[in-house]
Coordinates of C-alpha atoms in Angstrom, one line a residue:
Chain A
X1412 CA -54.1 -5.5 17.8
X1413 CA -56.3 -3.9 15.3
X1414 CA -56.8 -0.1 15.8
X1415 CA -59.2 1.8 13.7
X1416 CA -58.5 4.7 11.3
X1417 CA -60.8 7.0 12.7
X1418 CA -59.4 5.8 16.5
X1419 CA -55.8 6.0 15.4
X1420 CA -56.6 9.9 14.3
X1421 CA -57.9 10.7 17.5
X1422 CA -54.2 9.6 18.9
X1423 CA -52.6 11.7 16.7
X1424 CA -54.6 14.9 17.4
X1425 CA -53.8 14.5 20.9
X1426 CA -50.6 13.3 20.9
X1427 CA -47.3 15.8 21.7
X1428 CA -45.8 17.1 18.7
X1429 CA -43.5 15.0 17.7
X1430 CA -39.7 15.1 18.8
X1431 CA -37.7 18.0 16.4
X1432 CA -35.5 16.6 14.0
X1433 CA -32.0 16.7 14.9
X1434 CA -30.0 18.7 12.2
X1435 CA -27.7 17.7 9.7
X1436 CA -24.1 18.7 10.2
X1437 CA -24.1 21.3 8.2
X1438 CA -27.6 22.6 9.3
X1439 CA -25.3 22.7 12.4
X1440 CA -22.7 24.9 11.0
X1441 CA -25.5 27.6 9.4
X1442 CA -26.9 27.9 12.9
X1443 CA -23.8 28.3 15.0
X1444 CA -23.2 31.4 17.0
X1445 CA -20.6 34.3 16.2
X1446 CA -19.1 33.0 19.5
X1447 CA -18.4 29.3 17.9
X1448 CA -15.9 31.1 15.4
X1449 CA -12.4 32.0 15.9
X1450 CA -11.0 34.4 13.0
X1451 CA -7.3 33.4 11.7
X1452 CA -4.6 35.7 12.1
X1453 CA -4.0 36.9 8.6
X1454 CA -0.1 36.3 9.3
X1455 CA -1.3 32.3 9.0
X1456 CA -2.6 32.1 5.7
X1457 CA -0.7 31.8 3.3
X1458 CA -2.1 33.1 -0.4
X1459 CA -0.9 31.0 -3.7
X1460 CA -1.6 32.6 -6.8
X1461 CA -1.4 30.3 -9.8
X1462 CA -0.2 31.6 -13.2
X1463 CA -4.0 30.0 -14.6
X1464 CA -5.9 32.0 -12.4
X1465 CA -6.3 29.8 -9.9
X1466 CA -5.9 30.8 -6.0
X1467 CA -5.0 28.1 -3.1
X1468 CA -5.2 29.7 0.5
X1469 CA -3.4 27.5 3.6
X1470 CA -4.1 28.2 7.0
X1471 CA -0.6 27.8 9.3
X1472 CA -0.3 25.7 12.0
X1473 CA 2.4 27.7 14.2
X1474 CA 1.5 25.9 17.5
X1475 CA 2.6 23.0 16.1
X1476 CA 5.2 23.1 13.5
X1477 CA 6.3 27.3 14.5
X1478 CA 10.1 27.1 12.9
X1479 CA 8.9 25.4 9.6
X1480 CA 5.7 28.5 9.5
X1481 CA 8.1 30.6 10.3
X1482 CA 10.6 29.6 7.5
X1483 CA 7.2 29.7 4.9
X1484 CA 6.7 33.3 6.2
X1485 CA 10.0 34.0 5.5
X1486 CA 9.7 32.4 1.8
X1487 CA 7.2 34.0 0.9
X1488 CA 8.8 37.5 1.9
X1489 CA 11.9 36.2 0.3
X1490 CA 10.9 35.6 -3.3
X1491 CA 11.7 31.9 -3.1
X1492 CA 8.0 31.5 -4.8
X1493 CA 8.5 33.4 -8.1
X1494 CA 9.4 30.7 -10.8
X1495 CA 8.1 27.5 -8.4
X1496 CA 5.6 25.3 -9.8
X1497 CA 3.0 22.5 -9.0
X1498 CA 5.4 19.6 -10.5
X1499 CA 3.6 16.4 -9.4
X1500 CA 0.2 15.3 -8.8
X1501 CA -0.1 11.8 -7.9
X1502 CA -3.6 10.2 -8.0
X1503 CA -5.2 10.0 -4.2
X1504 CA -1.9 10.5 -2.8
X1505 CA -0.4 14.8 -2.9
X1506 CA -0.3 17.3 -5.1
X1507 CA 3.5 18.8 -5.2
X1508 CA 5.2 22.6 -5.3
X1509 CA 8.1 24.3 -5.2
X1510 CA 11.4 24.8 -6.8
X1511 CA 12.1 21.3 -7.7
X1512 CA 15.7 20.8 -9.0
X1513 CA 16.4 24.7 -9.3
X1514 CA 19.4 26.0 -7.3
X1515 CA 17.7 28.7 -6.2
X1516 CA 19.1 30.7 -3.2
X1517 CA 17.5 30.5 -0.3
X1518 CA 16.6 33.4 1.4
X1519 CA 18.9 34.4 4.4
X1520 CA 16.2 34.5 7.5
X1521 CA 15.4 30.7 6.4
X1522 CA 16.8 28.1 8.9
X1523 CA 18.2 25.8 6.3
X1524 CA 17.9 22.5 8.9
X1525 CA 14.5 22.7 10.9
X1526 CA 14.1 20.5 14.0
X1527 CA 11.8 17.9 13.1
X1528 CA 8.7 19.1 14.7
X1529 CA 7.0 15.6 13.5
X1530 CA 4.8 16.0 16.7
X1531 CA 5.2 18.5 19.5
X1532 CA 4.2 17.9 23.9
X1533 CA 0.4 17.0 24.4
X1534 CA 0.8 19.4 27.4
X1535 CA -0.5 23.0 26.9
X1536 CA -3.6 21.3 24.5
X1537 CA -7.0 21.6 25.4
X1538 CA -8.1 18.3 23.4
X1539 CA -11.6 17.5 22.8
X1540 CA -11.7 13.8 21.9
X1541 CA -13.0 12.5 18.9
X1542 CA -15.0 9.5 20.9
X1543 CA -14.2 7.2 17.4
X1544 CA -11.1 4.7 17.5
X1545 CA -8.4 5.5 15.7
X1546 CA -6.2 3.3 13.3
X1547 CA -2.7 5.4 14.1
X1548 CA -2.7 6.4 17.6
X1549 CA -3.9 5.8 20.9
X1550 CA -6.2 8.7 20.8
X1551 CA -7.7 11.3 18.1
X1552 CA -9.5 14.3 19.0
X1553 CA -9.9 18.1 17.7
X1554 CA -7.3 21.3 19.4
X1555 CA -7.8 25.1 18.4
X1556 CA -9.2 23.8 15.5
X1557 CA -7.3 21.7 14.5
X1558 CA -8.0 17.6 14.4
X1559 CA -4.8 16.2 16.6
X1560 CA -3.7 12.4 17.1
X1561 CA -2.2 11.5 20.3
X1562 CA -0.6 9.3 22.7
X1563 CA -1.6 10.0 26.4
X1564 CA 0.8 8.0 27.4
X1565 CA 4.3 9.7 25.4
X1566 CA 2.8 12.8 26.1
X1567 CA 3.0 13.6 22.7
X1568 CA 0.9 15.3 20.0
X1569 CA 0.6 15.2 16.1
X1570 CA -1.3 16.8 13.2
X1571 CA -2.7 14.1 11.2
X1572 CA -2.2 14.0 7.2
X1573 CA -6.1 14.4 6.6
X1574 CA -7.4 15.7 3.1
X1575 CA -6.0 19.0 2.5
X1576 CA -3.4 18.5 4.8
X1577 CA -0.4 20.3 4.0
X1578 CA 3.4 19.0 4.6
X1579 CA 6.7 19.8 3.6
X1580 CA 8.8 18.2 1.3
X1581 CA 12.2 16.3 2.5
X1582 CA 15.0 14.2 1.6
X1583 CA 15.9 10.9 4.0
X1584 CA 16.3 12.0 7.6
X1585 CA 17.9 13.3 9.2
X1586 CA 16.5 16.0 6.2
X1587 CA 13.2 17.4 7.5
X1588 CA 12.8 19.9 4.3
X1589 CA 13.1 23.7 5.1
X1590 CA 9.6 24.4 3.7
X1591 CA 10.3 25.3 -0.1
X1592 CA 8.7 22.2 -1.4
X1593 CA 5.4 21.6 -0.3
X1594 CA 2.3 19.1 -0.8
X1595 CA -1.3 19.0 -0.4
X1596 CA -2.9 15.0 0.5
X1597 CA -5.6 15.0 -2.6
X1598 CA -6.9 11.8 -1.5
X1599 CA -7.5 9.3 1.3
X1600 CA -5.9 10.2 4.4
X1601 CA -2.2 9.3 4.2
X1602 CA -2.1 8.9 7.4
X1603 CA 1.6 6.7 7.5
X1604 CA 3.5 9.9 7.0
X1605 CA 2.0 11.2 10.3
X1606 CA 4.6 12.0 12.4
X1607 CA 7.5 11.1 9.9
X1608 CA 6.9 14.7 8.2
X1609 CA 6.1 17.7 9.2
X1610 CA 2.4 19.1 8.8
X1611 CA 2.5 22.8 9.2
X1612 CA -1.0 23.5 7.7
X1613 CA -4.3 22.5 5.6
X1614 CA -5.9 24.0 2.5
X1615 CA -8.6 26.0 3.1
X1616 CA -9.9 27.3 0.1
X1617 CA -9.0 26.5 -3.9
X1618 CA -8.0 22.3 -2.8
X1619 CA -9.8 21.7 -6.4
X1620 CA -7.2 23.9 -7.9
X1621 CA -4.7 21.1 -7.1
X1622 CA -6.8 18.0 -6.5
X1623 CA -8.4 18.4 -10.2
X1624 CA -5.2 18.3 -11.8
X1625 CA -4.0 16.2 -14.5
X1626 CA -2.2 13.3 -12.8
X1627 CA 1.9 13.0 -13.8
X1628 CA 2.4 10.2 -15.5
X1629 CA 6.2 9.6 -14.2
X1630 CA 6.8 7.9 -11.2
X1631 CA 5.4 9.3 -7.8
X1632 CA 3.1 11.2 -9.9
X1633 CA 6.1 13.5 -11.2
X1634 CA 4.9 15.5 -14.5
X1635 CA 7.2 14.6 -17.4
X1636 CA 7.4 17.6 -19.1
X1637 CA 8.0 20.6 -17.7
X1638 CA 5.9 22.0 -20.1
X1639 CA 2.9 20.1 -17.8
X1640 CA 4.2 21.8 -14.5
X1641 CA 1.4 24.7 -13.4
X1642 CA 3.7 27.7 -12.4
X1643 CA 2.8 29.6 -9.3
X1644 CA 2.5 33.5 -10.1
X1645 CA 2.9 34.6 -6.4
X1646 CA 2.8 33.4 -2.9
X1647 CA 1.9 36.1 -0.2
X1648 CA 0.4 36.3 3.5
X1649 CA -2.6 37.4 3.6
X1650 CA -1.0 40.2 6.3
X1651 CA 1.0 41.5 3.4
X1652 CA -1.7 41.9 0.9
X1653 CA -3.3 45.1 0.7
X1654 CA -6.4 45.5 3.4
X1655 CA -9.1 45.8 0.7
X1656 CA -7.7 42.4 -1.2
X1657 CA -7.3 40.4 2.5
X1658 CA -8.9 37.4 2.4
X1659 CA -10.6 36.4 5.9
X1660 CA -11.8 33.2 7.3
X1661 CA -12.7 31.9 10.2
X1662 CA -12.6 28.0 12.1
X1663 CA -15.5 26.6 14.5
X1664 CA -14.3 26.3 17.6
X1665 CA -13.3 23.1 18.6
X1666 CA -14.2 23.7 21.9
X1667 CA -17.8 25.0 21.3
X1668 CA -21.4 23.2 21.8
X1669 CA -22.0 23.8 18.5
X1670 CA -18.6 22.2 17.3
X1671 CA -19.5 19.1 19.6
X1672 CA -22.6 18.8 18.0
X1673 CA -21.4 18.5 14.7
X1674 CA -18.8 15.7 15.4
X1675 CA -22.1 14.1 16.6
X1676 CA -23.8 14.7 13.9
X1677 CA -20.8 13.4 11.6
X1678 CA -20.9 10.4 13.9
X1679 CA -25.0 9.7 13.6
X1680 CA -26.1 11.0 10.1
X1681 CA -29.7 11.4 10.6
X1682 CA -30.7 12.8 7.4
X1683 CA -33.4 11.8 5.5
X1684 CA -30.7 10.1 3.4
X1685 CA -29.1 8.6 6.3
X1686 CA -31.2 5.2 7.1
X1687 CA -28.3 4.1 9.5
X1688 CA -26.1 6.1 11.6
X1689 CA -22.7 4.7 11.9
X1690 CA -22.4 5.5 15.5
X1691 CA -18.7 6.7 14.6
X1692 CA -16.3 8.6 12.3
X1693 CA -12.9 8.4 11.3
X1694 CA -10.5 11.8 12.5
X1695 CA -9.8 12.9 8.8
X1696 CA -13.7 13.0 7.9
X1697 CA -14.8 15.2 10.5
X1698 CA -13.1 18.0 9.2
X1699 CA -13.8 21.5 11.2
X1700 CA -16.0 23.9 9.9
X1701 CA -13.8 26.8 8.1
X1702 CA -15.7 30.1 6.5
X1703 CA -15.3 33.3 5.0
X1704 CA -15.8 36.0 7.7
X1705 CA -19.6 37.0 7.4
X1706 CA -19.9 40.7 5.9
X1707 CA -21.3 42.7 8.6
Chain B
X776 CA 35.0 1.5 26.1
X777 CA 37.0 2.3 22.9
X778 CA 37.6 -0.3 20.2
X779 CA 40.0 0.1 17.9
X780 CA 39.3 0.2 14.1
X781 CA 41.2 -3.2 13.8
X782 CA 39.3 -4.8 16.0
X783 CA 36.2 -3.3 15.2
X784 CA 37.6 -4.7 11.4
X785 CA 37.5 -8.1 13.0
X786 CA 34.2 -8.2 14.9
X787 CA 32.7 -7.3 12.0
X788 CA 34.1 -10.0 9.8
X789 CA 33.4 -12.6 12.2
X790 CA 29.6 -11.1 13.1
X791 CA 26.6 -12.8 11.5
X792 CA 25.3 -11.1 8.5
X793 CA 23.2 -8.2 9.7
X794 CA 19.0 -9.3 9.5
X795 CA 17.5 -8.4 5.8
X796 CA 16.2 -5.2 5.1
X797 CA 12.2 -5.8 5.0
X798 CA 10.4 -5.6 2.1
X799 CA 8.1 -2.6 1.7
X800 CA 4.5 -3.3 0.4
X801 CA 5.3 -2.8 -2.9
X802 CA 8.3 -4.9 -3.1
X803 CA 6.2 -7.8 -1.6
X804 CA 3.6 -6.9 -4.3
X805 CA 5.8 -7.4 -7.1
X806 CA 8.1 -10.7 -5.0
X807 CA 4.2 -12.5 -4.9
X808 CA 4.2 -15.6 -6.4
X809 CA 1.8 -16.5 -9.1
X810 CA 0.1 -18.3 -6.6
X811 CA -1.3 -15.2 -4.4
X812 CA -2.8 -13.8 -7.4
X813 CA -6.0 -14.3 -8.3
X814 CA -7.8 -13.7 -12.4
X815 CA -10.8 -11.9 -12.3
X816 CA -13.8 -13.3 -14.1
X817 CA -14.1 -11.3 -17.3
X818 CA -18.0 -11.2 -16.3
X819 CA -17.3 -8.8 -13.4
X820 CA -15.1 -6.2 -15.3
X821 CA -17.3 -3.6 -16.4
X822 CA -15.0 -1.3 -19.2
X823 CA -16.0 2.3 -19.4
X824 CA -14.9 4.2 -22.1
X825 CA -15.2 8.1 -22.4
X826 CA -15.6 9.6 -25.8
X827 CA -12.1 11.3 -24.5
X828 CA -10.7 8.5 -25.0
X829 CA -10.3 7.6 -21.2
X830 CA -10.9 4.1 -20.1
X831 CA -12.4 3.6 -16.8
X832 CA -12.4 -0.2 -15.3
X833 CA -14.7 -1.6 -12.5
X834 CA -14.6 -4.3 -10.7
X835 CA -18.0 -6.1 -10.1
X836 CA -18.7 -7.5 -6.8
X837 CA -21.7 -10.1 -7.0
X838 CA -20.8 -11.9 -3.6
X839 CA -22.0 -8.1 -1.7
X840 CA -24.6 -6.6 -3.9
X841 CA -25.9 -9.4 -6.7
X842 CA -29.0 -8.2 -8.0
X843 CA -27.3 -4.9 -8.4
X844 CA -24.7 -6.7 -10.0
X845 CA -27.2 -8.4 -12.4
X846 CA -28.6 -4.6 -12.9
X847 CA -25.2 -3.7 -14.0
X848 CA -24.1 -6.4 -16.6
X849 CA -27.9 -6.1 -18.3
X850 CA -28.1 -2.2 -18.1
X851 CA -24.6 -2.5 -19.9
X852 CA -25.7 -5.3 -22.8
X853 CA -29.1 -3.2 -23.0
X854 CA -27.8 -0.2 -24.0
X855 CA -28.4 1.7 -20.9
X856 CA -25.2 3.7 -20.9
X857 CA -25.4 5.1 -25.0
X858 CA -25.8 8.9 -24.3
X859 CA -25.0 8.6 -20.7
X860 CA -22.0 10.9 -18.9
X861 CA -20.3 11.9 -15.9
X862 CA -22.1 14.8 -14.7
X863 CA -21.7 15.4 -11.1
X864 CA -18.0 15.7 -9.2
X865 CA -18.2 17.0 -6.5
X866 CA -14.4 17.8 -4.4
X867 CA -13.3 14.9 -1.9
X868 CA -16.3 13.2 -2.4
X869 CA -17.6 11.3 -5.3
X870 CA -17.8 11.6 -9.6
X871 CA -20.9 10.3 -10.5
X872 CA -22.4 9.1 -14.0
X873 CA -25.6 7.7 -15.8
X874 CA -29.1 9.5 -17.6
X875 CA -29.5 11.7 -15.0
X876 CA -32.9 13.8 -15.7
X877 CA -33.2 12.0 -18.8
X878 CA -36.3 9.5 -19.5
X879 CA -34.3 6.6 -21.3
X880 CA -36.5 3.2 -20.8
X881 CA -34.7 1.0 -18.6
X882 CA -33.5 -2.3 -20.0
X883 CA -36.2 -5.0 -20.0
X884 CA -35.0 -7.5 -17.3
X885 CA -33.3 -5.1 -14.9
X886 CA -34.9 -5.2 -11.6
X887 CA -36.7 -1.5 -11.1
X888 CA -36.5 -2.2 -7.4
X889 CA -34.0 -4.4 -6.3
X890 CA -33.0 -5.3 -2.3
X891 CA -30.8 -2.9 -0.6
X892 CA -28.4 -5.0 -0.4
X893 CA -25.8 -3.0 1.5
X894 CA -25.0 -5.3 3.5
X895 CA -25.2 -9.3 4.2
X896 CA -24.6 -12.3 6.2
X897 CA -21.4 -12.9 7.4
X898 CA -21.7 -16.2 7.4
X899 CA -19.7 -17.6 4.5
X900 CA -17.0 -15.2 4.6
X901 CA -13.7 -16.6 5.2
X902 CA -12.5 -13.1 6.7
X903 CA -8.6 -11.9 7.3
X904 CA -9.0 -9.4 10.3
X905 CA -6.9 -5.9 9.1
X906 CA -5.4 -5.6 13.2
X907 CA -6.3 -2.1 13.5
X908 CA -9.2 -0.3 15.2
X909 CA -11.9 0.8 12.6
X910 CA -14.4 4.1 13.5
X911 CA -17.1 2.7 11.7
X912 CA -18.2 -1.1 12.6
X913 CA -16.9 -3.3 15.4
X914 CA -14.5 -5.5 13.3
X915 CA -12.7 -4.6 9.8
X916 CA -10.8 -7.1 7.3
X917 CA -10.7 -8.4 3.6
X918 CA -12.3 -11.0 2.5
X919 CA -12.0 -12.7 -1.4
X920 CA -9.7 -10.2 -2.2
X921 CA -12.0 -7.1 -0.8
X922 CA -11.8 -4.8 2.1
X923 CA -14.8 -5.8 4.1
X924 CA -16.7 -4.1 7.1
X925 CA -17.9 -6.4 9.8
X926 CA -20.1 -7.2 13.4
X927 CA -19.6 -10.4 14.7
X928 CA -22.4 -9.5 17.0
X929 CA -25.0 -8.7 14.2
X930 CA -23.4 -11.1 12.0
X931 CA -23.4 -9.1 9.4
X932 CA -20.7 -8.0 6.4
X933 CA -20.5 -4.6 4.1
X934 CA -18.2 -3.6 1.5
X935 CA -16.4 -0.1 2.7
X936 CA -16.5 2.6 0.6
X937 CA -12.8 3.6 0.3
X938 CA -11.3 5.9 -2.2
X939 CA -12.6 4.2 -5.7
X940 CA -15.3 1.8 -4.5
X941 CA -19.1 2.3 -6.8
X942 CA -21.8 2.7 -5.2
X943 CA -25.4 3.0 -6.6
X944 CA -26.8 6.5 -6.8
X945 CA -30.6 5.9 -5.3
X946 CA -33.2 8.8 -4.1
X947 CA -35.2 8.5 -0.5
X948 CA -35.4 5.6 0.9
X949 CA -36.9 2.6 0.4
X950 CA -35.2 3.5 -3.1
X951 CA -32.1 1.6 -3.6
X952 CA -31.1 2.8 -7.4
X953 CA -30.9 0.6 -10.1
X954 CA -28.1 0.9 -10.8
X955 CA -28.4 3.6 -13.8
X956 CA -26.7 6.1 -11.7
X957 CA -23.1 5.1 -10.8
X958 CA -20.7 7.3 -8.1
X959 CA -17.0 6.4 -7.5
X960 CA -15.3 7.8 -4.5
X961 CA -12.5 10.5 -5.3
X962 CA -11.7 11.5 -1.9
X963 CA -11.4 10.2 1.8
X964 CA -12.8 7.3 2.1
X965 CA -16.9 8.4 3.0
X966 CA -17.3 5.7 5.3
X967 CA -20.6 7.3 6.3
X968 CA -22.4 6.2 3.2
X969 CA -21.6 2.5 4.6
X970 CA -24.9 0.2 4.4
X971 CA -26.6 3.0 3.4
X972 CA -26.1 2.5 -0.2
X973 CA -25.5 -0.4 -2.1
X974 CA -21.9 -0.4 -2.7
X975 CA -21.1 -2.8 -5.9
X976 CA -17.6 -2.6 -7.1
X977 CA -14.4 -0.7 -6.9
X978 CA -12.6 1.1 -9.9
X979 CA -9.1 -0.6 -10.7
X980 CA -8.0 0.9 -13.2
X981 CA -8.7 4.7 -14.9
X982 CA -9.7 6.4 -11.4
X983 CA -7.6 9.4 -12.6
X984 CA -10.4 9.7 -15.2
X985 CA -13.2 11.0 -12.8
X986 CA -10.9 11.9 -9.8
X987 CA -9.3 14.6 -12.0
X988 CA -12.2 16.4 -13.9
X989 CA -12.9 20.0 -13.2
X990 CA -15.1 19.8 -10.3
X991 CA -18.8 21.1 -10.8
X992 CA -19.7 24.4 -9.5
X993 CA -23.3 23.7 -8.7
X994 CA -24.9 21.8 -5.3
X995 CA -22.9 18.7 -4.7
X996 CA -21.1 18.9 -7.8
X997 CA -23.4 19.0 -9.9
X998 CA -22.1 20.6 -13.8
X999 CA -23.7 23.7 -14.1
X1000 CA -24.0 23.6 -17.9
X1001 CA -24.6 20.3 -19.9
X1002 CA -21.7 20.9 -22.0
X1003 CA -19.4 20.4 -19.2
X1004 CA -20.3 16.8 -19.0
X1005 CA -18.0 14.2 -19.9
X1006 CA -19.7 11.7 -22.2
X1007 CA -19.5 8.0 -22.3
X1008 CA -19.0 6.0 -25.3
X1009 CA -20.3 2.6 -23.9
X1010 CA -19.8 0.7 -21.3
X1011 CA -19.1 -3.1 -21.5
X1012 CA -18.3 -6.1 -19.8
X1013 CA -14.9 -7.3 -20.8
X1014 CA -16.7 -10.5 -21.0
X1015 CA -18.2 -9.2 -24.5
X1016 CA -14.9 -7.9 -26.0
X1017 CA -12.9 -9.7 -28.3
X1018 CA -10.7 -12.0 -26.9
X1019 CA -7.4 -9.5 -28.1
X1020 CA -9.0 -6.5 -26.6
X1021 CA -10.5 -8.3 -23.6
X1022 CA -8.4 -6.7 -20.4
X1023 CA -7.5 -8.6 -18.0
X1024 CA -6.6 -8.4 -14.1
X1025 CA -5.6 -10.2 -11.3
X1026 CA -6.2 -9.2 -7.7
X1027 CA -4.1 -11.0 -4.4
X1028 CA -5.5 -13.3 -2.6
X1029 CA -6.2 -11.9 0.7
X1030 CA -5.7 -15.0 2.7
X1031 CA -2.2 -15.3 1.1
X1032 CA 1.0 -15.0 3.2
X1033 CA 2.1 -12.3 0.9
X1034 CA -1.2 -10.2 1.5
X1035 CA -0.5 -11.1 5.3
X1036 CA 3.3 -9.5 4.7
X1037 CA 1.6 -6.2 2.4
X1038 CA -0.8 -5.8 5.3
X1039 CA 1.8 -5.7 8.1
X1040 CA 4.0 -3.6 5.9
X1041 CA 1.5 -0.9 5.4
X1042 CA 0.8 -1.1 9.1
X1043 CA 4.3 -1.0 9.6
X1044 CA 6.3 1.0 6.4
X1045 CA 9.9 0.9 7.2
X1046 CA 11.0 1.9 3.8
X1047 CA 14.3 4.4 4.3
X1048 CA 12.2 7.3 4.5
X1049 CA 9.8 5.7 7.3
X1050 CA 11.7 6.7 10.6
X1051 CA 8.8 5.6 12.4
X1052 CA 6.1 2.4 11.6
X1053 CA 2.3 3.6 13.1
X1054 CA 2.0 0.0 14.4
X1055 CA -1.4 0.6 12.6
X1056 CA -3.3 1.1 9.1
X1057 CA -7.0 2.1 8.5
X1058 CA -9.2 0.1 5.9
X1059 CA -9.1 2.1 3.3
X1060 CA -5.2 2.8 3.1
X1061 CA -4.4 -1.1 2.6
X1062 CA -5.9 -1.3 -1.1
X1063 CA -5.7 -4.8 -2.0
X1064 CA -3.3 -5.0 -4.4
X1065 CA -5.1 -5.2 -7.6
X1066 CA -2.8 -6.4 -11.4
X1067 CA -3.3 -6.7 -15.0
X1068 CA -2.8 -10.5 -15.7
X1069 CA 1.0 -10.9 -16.1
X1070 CA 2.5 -11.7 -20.2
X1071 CA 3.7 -15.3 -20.2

């Protein structure tokens, strides 16, 4: 069928306006409510201070891993951070701290031998599922901000190793690492060491401070030299820093529209650079929405 | 029931030998025979030297994207890449590098527009299925030694972009780059981008070259200043080196039955620190195992 210009402009005029554009996802994010975000208790981030200036903040994940948060509380009130060190990087694997090969004391209120909190009871979680298969488990979703893998059928829950992710450092088992040697995943999703470590948090702020390190060039990414190792100046809650030097951030909530609509989004890029949505997305890259509280 | 220790002594002296400890992937890497392993034509290694000194190496894949791939080898003989650098990193995402803003000619038979080629038929493709759910297409798998994205239903095949994988930089679409603007992926795996740009190699050796440069402060990366980009030296295919400084690599043969055992093992790690196998493995974290060409 052949329509004319001047016919075909005529259609136009009186046509409805044509559908809005759905929003990107981080269109998404500006234009959630105060109501989508949930501020974090400033006793679950935990402030690293590198010697270099640097600053690395980790948001604690008590509800699922609360004895090994509750020993990193306890190290950082301790002192067991003053002389630690980022000692291994290891390209698109973790980035590495702690007091590697010191004999350092630990401090008295840590519990030397953790349970292994690899995973904890699926009952108690509101879970909002992902809708996307997952490679690992049986089901992936999003919990008080946090993305969660699960098995409906063990009953069981996990926090996956996504980027950012941070775990804690162990010997064979039955060694589940008392917290003072730590790691942050700098690449793709390691998501094998789900469940045989325990996750007890995720970078929220200063990843590039680890993931733009110079990769160790001894095995497993170790640094050779200790001369290469980037020394930690001070590790403190925010709780414990003064209330004018408190850093303060805030998660989406994983249970808001807004939240749901960004997994959607994540799912069905419809951006002008977007010529195909996929129609899915993986757990680890769908990461919820973290901010700075808003000045007033 | 109690057993004694003598008798206990005896059972086990008379008991089989206990089953062999399985391999982990990287012991059935390094058991491969020379069969599994396959050279790399010296035609689809694209060297990338920094005037740091650092050597980046690309793999070239003509079978997914090969006008792109023709873009590549003559933008590389035509002096494309002389005054070119890395000037966009941008956290968990991508390093990319070309003539950004800069008005260089193009090379005289590169294609200005070439198909998008982000994806093709799957016809052809002698595919090994990975086993594991994937959030982005129906079907996942390697094929000629790659990762591969499928749909039996569409008939229809994509490379993946995992951690390392080149992609062509390209404005709005129906732009599909030329291939002047290179981007390797430095974080989790952005699956998203998947036939929406051209993806046309993977980095194989160097990565630690891009994924550890200071990240740019500016939108998406971008280097603020041009004196924080990292300049290129040249680029060239290691066809066009001397035979003594030509590198060489070998990548394993995915339909090998030790690519079949490195699969399973990464689905399955029951190394001693592995208490417990997933039973699963996503794409992008079973990187097929890629070698420089063994001495004799």
């Amino acid at each position: 069928m052949r329509v004319s210009l001047l016919a075909l402009s005529a259609m136009t005029l009186i046509a409805a306006a044509p559908p809005a554009k759905p929003l990107t996802p981080s269109e998404i994010v500006k234009a959630a409510p105060a109501s989508a975000w949930r501020t974090i208790d400033p006793t679950d981030l935990m402030v690293i201070d590198l010697k270099n200036g640097g600053r690395v903040i980790v948001q604690l994940a008590p509800v699922f891993a609360p004895v090994h948060v509750a020993n990193l509380r306890a190290l950082a009130k301790g002192g067991w951070w003053s002389g630690a060190a980022v000692y291994r990087v290891q390209d698109n694997y973790v980035a590495q701290w702690g007091n590697n090969e010191t004999t350092k004391p630990i401090p008295a209120d840590v519990v030397a031998k953790p349970p292994a909190e690899y995973e904890r009871p699926l009952r108690g979680l509101a879970i909002r599922p992902l809708g996307s298969p997952d490679a690992y488990t049986p089901r992936a979703g999003f919990t008080m901000g946090w993305p969660v893998a699960y098995d409906p059928k063990g009953r069981t829950a996990n926090l996956p190793h996504c980027y950012g992710s941070v775990g804690v450092g162990r010997d064979l088992s039955p060694d589940t690492g008392m917290g003072g040697e730590l790691y942050a995943a700098i690449g793709h999703a390691p998501r094998h060491l789900d469940r045989v470590i325990a996750v007890v948090g995720r970078v929220i702020e200063g990843i590039e401070q680890l993931s733009a390190l110079p990769r160790g060039t001894e095995a497993l990414g170790f640094y050779k030299e200790r001369t290469s190792d980037v020394p930690i100046a001070r590790v403190t809650l925010a709780a414990d820093l003064p209330a004018g030097e408190r850093p303060s951030f805030q998660y989406m909530d994983t249970e808001s529209p807004s939240f749901a609509a960004y997994v959607k989004g994540r799912a069905n890029r419809q951006d002008d650079f977007f010529i195909r949505p996929a129609g899915g997305v993986d757990l680890c890259n769908a990461p919820v929405p973290v901010r700075r509280v808003p000045a007033k």
